[in-house]
Short mmCIF file of C-alpha atoms and ligand atoms in Angstrom, two decimals:
data_model
loop_
_atom_site.label_atom_id
_atom_site.label_comp_id
_atom_site.label_asym_id
_atom_site.label_seq_id
_atom_site.Cartn_x
_atom_site.Cartn_y
_atom_site.Cartn_z
CA MET A 30 14.25 -19.10 -10.24
CA ALA A 31 14.13 -15.35 -9.75
CA SER A 32 12.27 -13.53 -12.51
CA PRO A 33 14.20 -10.83 -14.33
CA ALA A 34 13.47 -7.31 -13.16
CA PRO A 35 11.09 -5.59 -15.54
CA ALA A 36 12.33 -2.41 -17.15
CA LEU A 37 10.99 0.64 -15.38
CA ALA A 38 9.95 3.79 -17.12
CA GLU A 39 12.55 6.44 -17.76
CA SER A 40 11.61 9.70 -16.08
CA PRO A 41 8.27 10.31 -17.71
CA ALA A 42 8.06 13.11 -20.20
CA PRO A 43 5.86 15.86 -18.77
CA ASP A 44 3.12 15.01 -21.24
CA ARG A 45 3.12 11.29 -20.39
CA ARG A 46 0.57 10.22 -17.82
CA PRO A 47 2.12 8.37 -14.86
CA ARG A 48 1.49 4.61 -15.00
CA VAL A 49 0.42 3.25 -11.63
CA GLY A 50 0.32 -0.50 -11.12
CA ILE A 51 -2.27 -1.99 -8.80
CA LEU A 52 -1.54 -5.47 -7.55
CA ALA A 53 -4.68 -7.24 -8.74
CA LEU A 54 -4.41 -10.72 -7.27
CA GLN A 55 -7.24 -10.28 -4.78
CA GLY A 56 -8.91 -7.64 -2.63
CA ALA A 57 -10.03 -4.03 -3.04
CA VAL A 58 -8.57 -3.39 -6.49
CA ARG A 59 -11.33 -1.54 -8.33
CA GLU A 60 -11.47 1.40 -5.92
CA HIS A 61 -7.75 2.05 -6.31
CA VAL A 62 -8.15 1.93 -10.09
CA GLU A 63 -10.87 4.57 -9.81
CA ALA A 64 -8.75 6.76 -7.51
CA VAL A 65 -5.75 6.60 -9.86
CA ARG A 66 -7.87 7.39 -12.93
CA ALA A 67 -9.63 10.24 -11.14
CA LEU A 68 -6.20 11.85 -10.72
CA GLY A 69 -5.49 11.60 -14.45
CA ALA A 70 -2.96 8.74 -14.17
CA GLU A 71 -3.06 5.42 -15.99
CA ALA A 72 -4.07 2.42 -13.87
CA VAL A 73 -2.43 -0.91 -14.78
CA LEU A 74 -3.67 -4.16 -13.25
CA VAL A 75 -0.70 -6.25 -12.11
CA ARG A 76 -1.10 -10.01 -12.07
CA LEU A 77 2.11 -11.14 -13.73
CA PRO A 78 5.68 -9.79 -13.83
CA SER A 79 5.13 -8.78 -17.46
CA ASP A 80 2.38 -6.38 -16.32
CA MET A 81 5.01 -4.36 -14.44
CA ALA A 82 6.97 -3.02 -17.41
CA GLY A 83 7.08 0.76 -17.47
CA LEU A 84 5.33 1.36 -14.16
CA ASP A 85 6.05 4.56 -12.22
CA ALA A 86 4.43 3.51 -8.92
CA LEU A 87 2.73 0.51 -7.35
CA ILE A 88 -0.28 0.10 -5.05
CA LEU A 89 -0.66 -2.97 -2.82
CA PRO A 90 -4.37 -3.06 -1.94
CA GLY A 91 -6.27 -4.32 1.06
CA GLY A 92 -7.71 -7.80 1.08
CA GLU A 93 -6.37 -10.95 2.65
CA SER A 94 -2.61 -10.88 3.06
CA THR A 95 -2.29 -14.65 3.43
CA THR A 96 -3.91 -15.15 0.01
CA MET A 97 -1.92 -12.35 -1.59
CA ARG A 98 1.32 -13.67 -0.14
CA ARG A 99 0.65 -17.05 -1.76
CA LEU A 100 -0.26 -15.55 -5.12
CA ILE A 101 2.74 -13.18 -5.14
CA ASP A 102 5.00 -16.23 -5.01
CA LEU A 103 2.88 -18.36 -7.32
CA TYR A 104 3.08 -15.71 -10.05
CA GLY A 105 6.73 -14.81 -9.39
CA LEU A 106 5.99 -11.21 -8.38
CA ARG A 107 8.18 -10.93 -5.29
CA GLU A 108 11.49 -10.19 -7.04
CA PRO A 109 10.02 -7.76 -9.62
CA ILE A 110 8.32 -5.80 -6.82
CA LEU A 111 11.59 -5.65 -4.85
CA ALA A 112 13.45 -4.57 -7.99
CA MET A 113 10.93 -1.80 -8.53
CA ALA A 114 11.45 -0.61 -4.95
CA ARG A 115 15.25 -0.69 -5.36
CA GLN A 116 14.87 1.56 -8.38
CA GLY A 117 13.04 4.08 -6.21
CA ALA A 118 9.50 3.69 -7.48
CA PRO A 119 6.95 4.90 -4.89
CA MET A 120 4.63 2.33 -3.36
CA LEU A 121 1.44 2.55 -1.33
CA GLY A 122 0.28 -0.39 0.78
CA THR A 123 -3.19 -0.21 2.32
CA CYS A 124 -4.24 -2.57 5.12
CA ALA A 125 -3.24 -6.03 3.83
CA GLY A 126 -0.83 -4.10 1.58
CA MET A 127 0.83 -2.69 4.70
CA ILE A 128 1.18 -6.23 6.04
CA LEU A 129 2.90 -7.28 2.80
CA LEU A 130 5.35 -4.37 3.06
CA ALA A 131 6.37 -4.83 6.71
CA ASN A 132 9.81 -6.07 7.77
CA ARG A 133 8.37 -7.95 10.75
CA LEU A 134 5.03 -9.59 11.52
CA ALA A 135 3.80 -10.52 14.99
CA ASP A 136 3.12 -14.13 15.97
CA ASP A 137 6.14 -15.49 14.11
CA GLU A 138 4.55 -15.00 10.73
CA GLU A 139 7.07 -14.75 7.89
CA PRO A 140 7.34 -11.22 6.49
CA VAL A 141 6.79 -10.89 2.74
CA LEU A 142 8.46 -7.90 1.04
CA CYS A 143 10.40 -6.28 3.92
CA LEU A 144 10.24 -2.77 2.47
CA LEU A 145 8.99 -1.02 5.62
CA ASP A 146 10.92 -1.04 8.88
CA ALA A 147 7.92 -1.84 11.08
CA THR A 148 6.41 -4.61 13.13
CA VAL A 149 2.80 -5.21 12.16
CA GLN A 150 0.21 -7.36 13.86
CA ARG A 151 -2.64 -8.64 11.72
CA ASN A 152 -6.29 -8.24 12.80
CA ALA A 153 -5.16 -6.57 15.99
CA TYR A 154 -7.96 -4.07 16.57
CA GLY A 155 -9.97 -6.87 18.16
CA ARG A 156 -13.30 -8.51 17.43
CA GLN A 157 -15.54 -5.63 18.45
CA LEU A 158 -13.58 -3.33 16.19
CA GLU A 159 -13.47 -5.60 13.15
CA SER A 160 -14.62 -2.67 11.14
CA PHE A 161 -14.90 1.01 12.01
CA GLU A 162 -14.49 4.46 10.54
CA ALA A 163 -12.69 7.49 11.89
CA ASP A 164 -11.77 11.02 10.84
CA LEU A 165 -8.02 11.21 10.74
CA ASP A 166 -5.68 14.17 10.98
CA ILE A 167 -2.95 13.72 8.38
CA PRO A 168 -1.05 17.04 8.20
CA ALA A 169 1.07 15.79 5.25
CA ILE A 170 -2.01 15.93 2.99
CA GLY A 171 -3.67 19.07 4.38
CA ASP A 172 -5.82 20.40 7.20
CA GLU A 173 -9.09 18.66 6.35
CA PRO A 174 -9.41 15.34 8.19
CA LEU A 175 -9.47 12.23 6.01
CA HIS A 176 -12.25 9.74 6.60
CA GLY A 177 -10.56 6.39 7.15
CA VAL A 178 -12.29 3.02 6.84
CA PHE A 179 -10.70 0.25 8.93
CA ILE A 180 -11.59 -3.35 8.10
CA ARG A 181 -9.92 -6.03 10.21
CA ALA A 182 -7.02 -3.63 10.24
CA PRO A 183 -3.45 -4.34 11.26
CA VAL A 184 -1.80 -2.55 14.18
CA VAL A 185 1.73 -1.16 13.86
CA SER A 186 3.43 -2.06 17.12
CA GLU A 187 7.00 -0.93 16.40
CA LEU A 188 8.68 1.40 13.94
CA GLY A 189 12.29 1.74 12.87
CA PRO A 190 13.99 5.15 13.20
CA GLY A 191 13.73 5.90 9.47
CA VAL A 192 9.95 5.71 9.43
CA GLU A 193 7.89 8.88 9.61
CA VAL A 194 4.44 8.73 11.23
CA LEU A 195 1.86 10.62 9.15
CA ALA A 196 -1.13 9.85 11.40
CA ARG A 197 -2.01 8.09 14.64
CA ASP A 198 -5.20 6.55 16.01
CA GLU A 199 -6.86 7.60 19.27
CA ALA A 200 -4.60 5.23 21.20
CA ASP A 201 -1.59 6.95 19.62
CA ARG A 202 -0.67 4.02 17.42
CA PRO A 203 0.65 4.82 13.94
CA ILE A 204 -1.94 4.25 11.19
CA ALA A 205 -0.24 6.01 8.27
CA VAL A 206 3.52 5.91 7.81
CA ARG A 207 6.16 6.75 5.22
CA GLN A 208 9.69 5.45 4.81
CA GLY A 209 11.42 7.03 1.84
CA ARG A 210 9.08 6.32 -1.06
CA VAL A 211 7.07 3.63 0.72
CA LEU A 212 3.72 4.78 2.09
CA ALA A 213 1.49 2.51 4.16
CA THR A 214 -1.88 2.86 5.87
CA ALA A 215 -3.69 0.56 8.28
CA PHE A 216 -6.98 1.81 6.81
CA HIS A 217 -8.52 1.86 3.33
CA PRO A 218 -8.07 5.35 1.81
CA GLU A 219 -9.62 4.19 -1.49
CA LEU A 220 -13.13 3.59 -0.13
CA THR A 221 -14.13 7.26 0.08
CA GLY A 222 -13.89 9.82 -2.69
CA ASP A 223 -10.92 11.47 -0.96
CA ARG A 224 -7.94 11.14 -3.31
CA ARG A 225 -5.32 12.99 -1.26
CA LEU A 226 -3.27 9.94 -0.26
CA HIS A 227 -3.21 8.74 -3.87
CA ARG A 228 -2.14 12.24 -4.88
CA LEU A 229 0.66 12.07 -2.31
CA LEU A 230 1.82 8.81 -3.93
CA LEU A 231 1.74 10.32 -7.43
CA GLY A 232 3.69 13.34 -6.15
CA MET A 233 6.51 10.99 -5.08
CA ILE A 234 7.17 9.88 -8.69
CA ASP A 235 10.37 11.35 -10.19
CA ARG A 236 9.55 13.58 -13.09
N1 LIG B 14 -7.08 -8.83 7.99
C1 LIG B 14 -6.51 -8.80 6.68
C2 LIG B 14 -5.18 -9.53 6.64
O1 LIG B 14 -4.70 -9.95 7.61
C3 LIG B 14 -6.32 -7.36 6.20
C4 LIG B 14 -7.67 -6.73 6.07
C5 LIG B 14 -7.78 -5.69 5.00
O2 LIG B 14 -6.92 -5.57 4.12
N2 LIG B 14 -8.87 -4.99 5.03
O3 LIG B 14 -4.60 -9.66 5.62
#
Protein backbone atom coordinates (compact mmCIF):
# COMPACT_ATOMS: atom_id res chain seq x y z
CA MET A 1 0.00 0.00 0.00
CA ALA A 2 1.28 3.47 -0.82
CA SER A 3 2.38 5.42 2.23
CA PRO A 4 0.69 8.77 2.78
CA ALA A 5 2.70 11.75 1.62
CA PRO A 6 4.39 13.44 4.57
CA ALA A 7 3.51 17.06 5.15
CA LEU A 8 6.17 19.35 3.76
CA ALA A 9 7.28 22.53 5.40
CA GLU A 10 5.42 25.71 4.61
CA SER A 11 7.75 28.30 3.11
CA PRO A 12 10.27 28.57 5.89
CA ALA A 13 10.26 31.73 7.92
CA PRO A 14 13.47 33.64 7.22
CA ASP A 15 14.76 32.80 10.68
CA ARG A 16 14.11 29.07 10.33
CA ARG A 17 17.06 27.00 9.18
CA PRO A 18 16.29 24.91 6.08
CA ARG A 19 15.82 21.21 6.88
CA VAL A 20 17.66 19.00 4.43
CA GLY A 21 16.95 15.28 4.43
CA ILE A 22 19.73 12.86 3.57
CA LEU A 23 18.64 9.40 2.53
CA ALA A 24 20.52 7.35 5.11
CA LEU A 25 19.91 3.76 4.06
CA GLN A 26 23.47 3.10 2.93
CA GLY A 27 26.45 4.86 1.38
CA ALA A 28 28.25 8.19 1.80
CA VAL A 29 25.83 9.81 4.24
CA ARG A 30 28.09 11.42 6.83
CA GLU A 31 29.89 13.71 4.38
CA HIS A 32 26.60 15.14 3.13
CA VAL A 33 25.51 15.74 6.72
CA GLU A 34 28.73 17.68 7.30
CA ALA A 35 28.28 19.71 4.10
CA VAL A 36 24.69 20.63 5.00
CA ARG A 37 25.64 21.62 8.55
CA ALA A 38 28.63 23.63 7.35
CA LEU A 39 26.15 25.75 5.36
CA GLY A 40 24.06 26.43 8.48
CA ALA A 41 21.16 24.13 7.50
CA GLU A 42 19.70 21.31 9.56
CA ALA A 43 20.60 17.79 8.40
CA VAL A 44 17.93 15.11 8.92
CA LEU A 45 18.75 11.43 8.42
CA VAL A 46 15.98 9.78 6.40
CA ARG A 47 15.36 6.09 6.96
CA LEU A 48 11.59 5.98 7.26
CA PRO A 49 8.74 8.00 5.72
CA SER A 50 8.13 9.61 9.12
CA ASP A 51 11.63 11.14 8.95
CA MET A 52 10.53 13.19 5.94
CA ALA A 53 8.03 15.48 7.66
CA GLY A 54 8.90 19.14 7.25
CA LEU A 55 11.85 18.67 4.90
CA ASP A 56 12.78 21.48 2.50
CA ALA A 57 15.17 19.47 0.30
CA LEU A 58 16.49 15.93 -0.08
CA ILE A 59 19.92 14.47 -0.87
CA LEU A 60 20.27 10.99 -2.38
CA PRO A 61 23.88 10.00 -1.64
CA GLY A 62 26.36 7.79 -3.43
CA GLY A 63 26.73 4.17 -2.46
CA GLU A 64 25.30 1.08 -4.07
CA SER A 65 22.13 1.80 -6.00
CA THR A 66 20.99 -1.83 -6.04
CA THR A 67 21.02 -1.91 -2.22
CA MET A 68 19.39 1.50 -1.92
CA ARG A 69 16.70 0.56 -4.42
CA ARG A 70 15.80 -2.47 -2.29
CA LEU A 71 15.75 -0.51 0.96
CA ILE A 72 13.70 2.35 -0.53
CA ASP A 73 10.93 -0.15 -1.24
CA LEU A 74 11.40 -2.13 1.97
CA TYR A 75 10.90 1.02 4.05
CA GLY A 76 8.13 2.47 1.85
CA LEU A 77 10.11 5.55 0.83
CA ARG A 78 9.39 5.61 -2.89
CA GLU A 79 5.99 7.32 -2.77
CA PRO A 80 6.98 9.90 -0.10
CA ILE A 81 10.05 10.87 -2.15
CA LEU A 82 7.92 11.24 -5.30
CA ALA A 83 5.37 13.30 -3.35
CA MET A 84 8.14 15.57 -2.13
CA ALA A 85 9.33 16.06 -5.72
CA ARG A 86 5.77 16.82 -6.91
CA GLN A 87 5.58 19.53 -4.28
CA GLY A 88 8.67 21.13 -5.77
CA ALA A 89 11.25 20.33 -3.12
CA PRO A 90 14.80 20.45 -4.54
CA MET A 91 16.76 17.21 -4.68
CA LEU A 92 20.41 16.38 -5.22
CA GLY A 93 21.46 12.89 -6.31
CA THR A 94 25.16 12.06 -6.29
CA CYS A 95 26.53 9.01 -8.13
CA ALA A 96 24.25 6.16 -6.99
CA GLY A 97 21.77 8.95 -6.16
CA MET A 98 21.83 9.98 -9.82
CA ILE A 99 21.09 6.37 -10.78
CA LEU A 100 18.07 6.38 -8.44
CA LEU A 101 16.76 9.60 -10.02
CA ALA A 102 17.09 8.59 -13.69
CA ASN A 103 14.10 7.86 -15.92
CA ARG A 104 15.99 5.15 -17.81
CA LEU A 105 18.82 2.76 -16.95
CA ALA A 106 20.97 0.90 -19.47
CA ASP A 107 20.99 -2.89 -19.67
CA ASP A 108 17.25 -3.21 -19.08
CA GLU A 109 17.53 -2.35 -15.42
CA GLU A 110 14.29 -1.02 -13.92
CA PRO A 111 14.46 2.71 -13.17
CA VAL A 112 13.64 3.70 -9.59
CA LEU A 113 12.31 7.24 -9.08
CA CYS A 114 12.07 8.57 -12.66
CA LEU A 115 12.61 12.21 -11.68
CA LEU A 116 15.35 12.98 -14.21
CA ASP A 117 14.84 12.66 -17.96
CA ALA A 118 18.13 10.85 -18.61
CA THR A 119 19.50 7.46 -19.53
CA VAL A 120 22.20 6.39 -17.09
CA GLN A 121 24.57 3.47 -17.32
CA ARG A 122 25.96 2.13 -14.07
CA ASN A 123 29.72 1.57 -13.58
CA ALA A 124 30.35 2.73 -17.12
CA TYR A 125 33.71 4.45 -16.78
CA GLY A 126 35.36 1.05 -17.07
CA ARG A 127 37.61 -1.02 -14.85
CA GLN A 128 40.75 1.09 -15.17
CA LEU A 129 38.77 4.14 -14.19
CA GLU A 130 36.94 2.62 -11.24
CA SER A 131 37.98 5.63 -9.28
CA PHE A 132 39.52 8.91 -10.36
CA GLU A 133 39.52 12.61 -9.59
CA ALA A 134 39.22 15.58 -11.90
CA ASP A 135 38.94 19.36 -11.73
CA LEU A 136 35.61 20.30 -13.21
CA ASP A 137 34.40 23.54 -14.73
CA ILE A 138 30.88 24.19 -13.45
CA PRO A 139 30.00 27.78 -14.45
CA ALA A 140 26.68 27.61 -12.51
CA ILE A 141 28.62 27.62 -9.21
CA GLY A 142 31.44 30.01 -10.13
CA ASP A 143 34.75 30.28 -11.95
CA GLU A 144 36.89 28.15 -9.64
CA PRO A 145 36.98 24.52 -10.79
CA LEU A 146 35.41 21.98 -8.45
CA HIS A 147 37.45 18.93 -7.56
CA GLY A 148 35.27 15.93 -8.37
CA VAL A 149 35.80 12.44 -7.00
CA PHE A 150 34.44 9.66 -9.23
CA ILE A 151 33.98 6.20 -7.70
CA ARG A 152 32.57 3.52 -9.99
CA ALA A 153 30.63 6.38 -11.49
CA PRO A 154 27.65 6.19 -13.81
CA VAL A 155 27.74 7.62 -17.33
CA VAL A 156 24.85 9.71 -18.66
CA SER A 157 24.32 8.49 -22.20
CA GLU A 158 21.16 10.43 -23.15
CA LEU A 159 19.37 13.50 -21.88
CA GLY A 160 15.85 14.75 -22.44
CA PRO A 161 15.35 18.29 -23.83
CA GLY A 162 14.39 19.73 -20.43
CA VAL A 163 17.69 18.82 -18.81
CA GLU A 164 20.43 21.42 -18.49
CA VAL A 165 24.06 20.26 -18.51
CA LEU A 166 26.07 22.00 -15.78
CA ALA A 167 29.37 20.21 -16.49
CA ARG A 168 30.90 17.67 -18.85
CA ASP A 169 33.85 15.28 -18.60
CA GLU A 170 36.81 15.29 -20.99
CA ALA A 171 34.90 13.05 -23.40
CA ASP A 172 32.09 15.62 -23.41
CA ARG A 173 29.68 13.45 -21.46
CA PRO A 174 27.41 15.20 -18.95
CA ILE A 175 28.54 14.73 -15.34
CA ALA A 176 26.40 17.36 -13.60
CA VAL A 177 22.86 18.09 -14.72
CA ARG A 178 19.76 19.95 -13.56
CA GLN A 179 16.13 19.49 -14.50
CA GLY A 180 13.90 21.96 -12.71
CA ARG A 181 14.71 21.43 -9.04
CA VAL A 182 16.45 18.09 -9.52
CA LEU A 183 20.25 18.24 -9.50
CA ALA A 184 22.41 15.20 -10.20
CA THR A 185 26.13 14.52 -10.40
CA ALA A 186 28.04 11.46 -11.57
CA PHE A 187 30.75 12.32 -9.02
CA HIS A 188 30.83 12.80 -5.25
CA PRO A 189 30.78 16.54 -4.45
CA GLU A 190 30.63 15.82 -0.70
CA LEU A 191 34.10 14.27 -0.41
CA THR A 192 36.03 17.55 -0.61
CA GLY A 193 35.45 20.63 1.51
CA ASP A 194 33.90 22.43 -1.46
CA ARG A 195 30.28 23.19 -0.53
CA ARG A 196 29.20 25.04 -3.67
CA LEU A 197 26.95 22.32 -5.08
CA HIS A 198 25.23 21.93 -1.71
CA ARG A 199 24.83 25.70 -1.63
CA LEU A 200 23.24 25.55 -5.09
CA LEU A 201 20.75 22.99 -3.73
CA LEU A 202 19.91 25.16 -0.70
CA GLY A 203 19.45 28.16 -3.01
CA MET A 204 16.72 26.24 -4.87
CA ILE A 205 14.50 26.06 -1.75
CA ASP A 206 11.48 28.41 -1.89
CA ARG A 207 11.71 30.99 0.82
N1 LIG B 1 28.48 1.86 -8.84
C1 LIG B 1 27.49 2.27 -7.90
C2 LIG B 1 26.10 1.84 -8.33
O1 LIG B 1 25.92 1.33 -9.36
C3 LIG B 1 27.52 3.79 -7.70
C4 LIG B 1 28.85 4.16 -7.10
C5 LIG B 1 28.81 5.36 -6.21
O2 LIG B 1 27.75 5.83 -5.78
N2 LIG B 1 29.98 5.81 -5.87
O3 LIG B 1 25.17 2.04 -7.63
